[in-house]
XYZ file of C-alpha atoms in Angstrom:
134
model
C 31.972 -18.268 24.069
C 32.173 -22.244 23.931
C 33.976 -23.861 20.994
C 35.061 -27.189 19.907
C 37.989 -28.403 17.686
C 36.812 -31.536 15.949
C 38.950 -33.373 13.378
C 39.883 -36.459 11.728
C 43.818 -37.695 10.847
C 44.942 -40.806 8.860
C 48.493 -39.648 8.840
C 49.156 -37.466 11.830
C 48.957 -34.064 9.561
C 45.816 -32.611 10.103
C 46.080 -33.939 13.840
C 49.107 -31.398 14.162
C 47.500 -28.790 12.680
C 44.424 -29.561 15.412
C 46.348 -29.346 18.291
C 47.841 -26.013 17.027
C 44.147 -25.014 16.294
C 42.716 -26.133 19.553
C 46.036 -24.653 21.426
C 44.959 -20.992 19.620
C 41.501 -21.819 20.923
C 42.494 -22.381 24.499
C 40.194 -25.927 24.115
C 41.294 -29.588 23.583
C 41.350 -31.191 20.291
C 39.129 -34.325 19.969
C 38.602 -36.850 17.150
C 35.688 -37.249 15.293
C 35.018 -40.265 16.786
C 35.944 -39.172 20.255
C 33.277 -36.520 20.407
C 30.163 -37.175 21.836
C 28.924 -33.668 22.600
C 25.878 -31.797 20.770
C 27.169 -29.060 18.269
C 23.877 -26.684 19.246
C 25.958 -26.145 22.658
C 28.842 -24.409 21.175
C 29.000 -21.184 19.463
C 31.988 -21.834 17.274
C 33.567 -25.029 15.625
C 36.702 -25.592 14.309
C 36.504 -28.893 11.775
C 39.944 -30.369 10.301
C 40.026 -33.264 8.108
C 42.267 -34.001 5.364
C 41.703 -34.474 1.585
C 41.016 -37.783 0.661
C 40.469 -39.895 -2.694
C 39.676 -37.153 -5.336
C 39.815 -34.472 -2.947
C 36.689 -35.234 -0.562
C 36.347 -35.300 2.842
C 36.917 -38.743 4.178
C 34.154 -40.845 3.696
C 33.570 -43.397 6.542
C 33.915 -41.431 9.797
C 34.075 -37.323 8.996
C 31.770 -36.926 6.033
C 28.722 -38.809 8.006
C 29.780 -36.686 10.860
C 29.690 -33.647 8.890
C 26.736 -34.481 7.130
C 24.733 -34.843 10.373
C 25.568 -31.744 11.565
C 25.332 -29.693 8.703
C 21.594 -28.747 9.369
C 22.813 -27.436 13.143
C 25.244 -25.015 12.243
C 23.471 -22.055 10.783
C 24.298 -18.786 12.789
C 27.450 -20.566 14.083
C 31.393 -19.604 13.197
C 33.059 -22.272 11.596
C 36.767 -22.884 10.911
C 37.791 -25.475 8.845
C 41.257 -27.118 8.057
C 42.887 -29.933 6.587
C 46.061 -31.227 4.666
C 46.469 -32.826 1.127
C 48.968 -34.568 -0.683
C 47.959 -33.421 -4.386
C 45.372 -31.164 -6.217
C 45.060 -27.248 -5.543
C 42.793 -27.872 -2.304
C 39.222 -27.978 -4.193
C 38.040 -30.018 -1.433
C 38.469 -27.536 1.092
C 36.688 -25.012 -1.243
C 33.598 -27.060 -1.674
C 33.343 -27.886 2.381
C 33.698 -23.711 2.531
C 30.385 -23.594 0.013
C 28.430 -26.381 1.938
C 29.390 -24.600 5.313
C 27.972 -21.337 3.921
C 24.876 -22.829 2.176
C 24.061 -24.587 6.086
C 24.297 -20.759 6.901
C 27.297 -20.593 8.851
C 30.324 -18.078 8.932
C 33.601 -19.618 7.225
C 36.174 -18.026 9.793
C 39.744 -17.505 8.462
C 38.779 -17.172 4.814
C 38.275 -20.253 2.604
C 39.783 -22.661 4.995
C 43.337 -23.236 6.145
C 45.260 -26.235 3.990
C 48.926 -27.590 4.577
C 50.335 -29.643 1.877
C 51.652 -32.848 3.741
C 52.933 -32.307 7.188
C 52.427 -28.894 8.410
C 55.506 -26.682 8.895
C 56.206 -24.234 11.512
C 54.143 -21.380 9.167
C 51.651 -23.536 9.003
C 50.884 -24.369 12.388
C 51.443 -20.527 13.387
C 48.331 -20.179 10.845
C 46.382 -22.860 12.646
C 46.994 -21.418 15.812
C 45.735 -17.965 14.623
C 42.807 -19.487 13.386
C 41.868 -20.917 16.533
C 42.416 -17.816 18.222
C 39.663 -16.813 15.524
C 37.180 -19.236 17.098
C 37.493 -18.967 21.145
């Protein structure tokens, strides 16, 4: 099964999560700006983006990327994750709803979130999430 870990991070928190997910999946994590592949070539994706603004996906790089692949993820296993500083995780629930509406399976529940810098427990959960997409 081919998998990819693709993320956007502003402070490094979601990057740390992505690296742990990638370790679990046995692949390299790549930033959304570095990803040049075709999501159609993958059976599973792990996508990471922190909460921004009023609990939204990052709007200049990640949201356009996700909107561009939304129509191509039907039937795929998708893990979603990210860090936040405020709120209650609404952006992750909304994102999970979008993934499901696109016909993909959200693995690992409704998405994995970590408040600010992920601690050892959060990183262990990220690694376990990665194991679900390999």
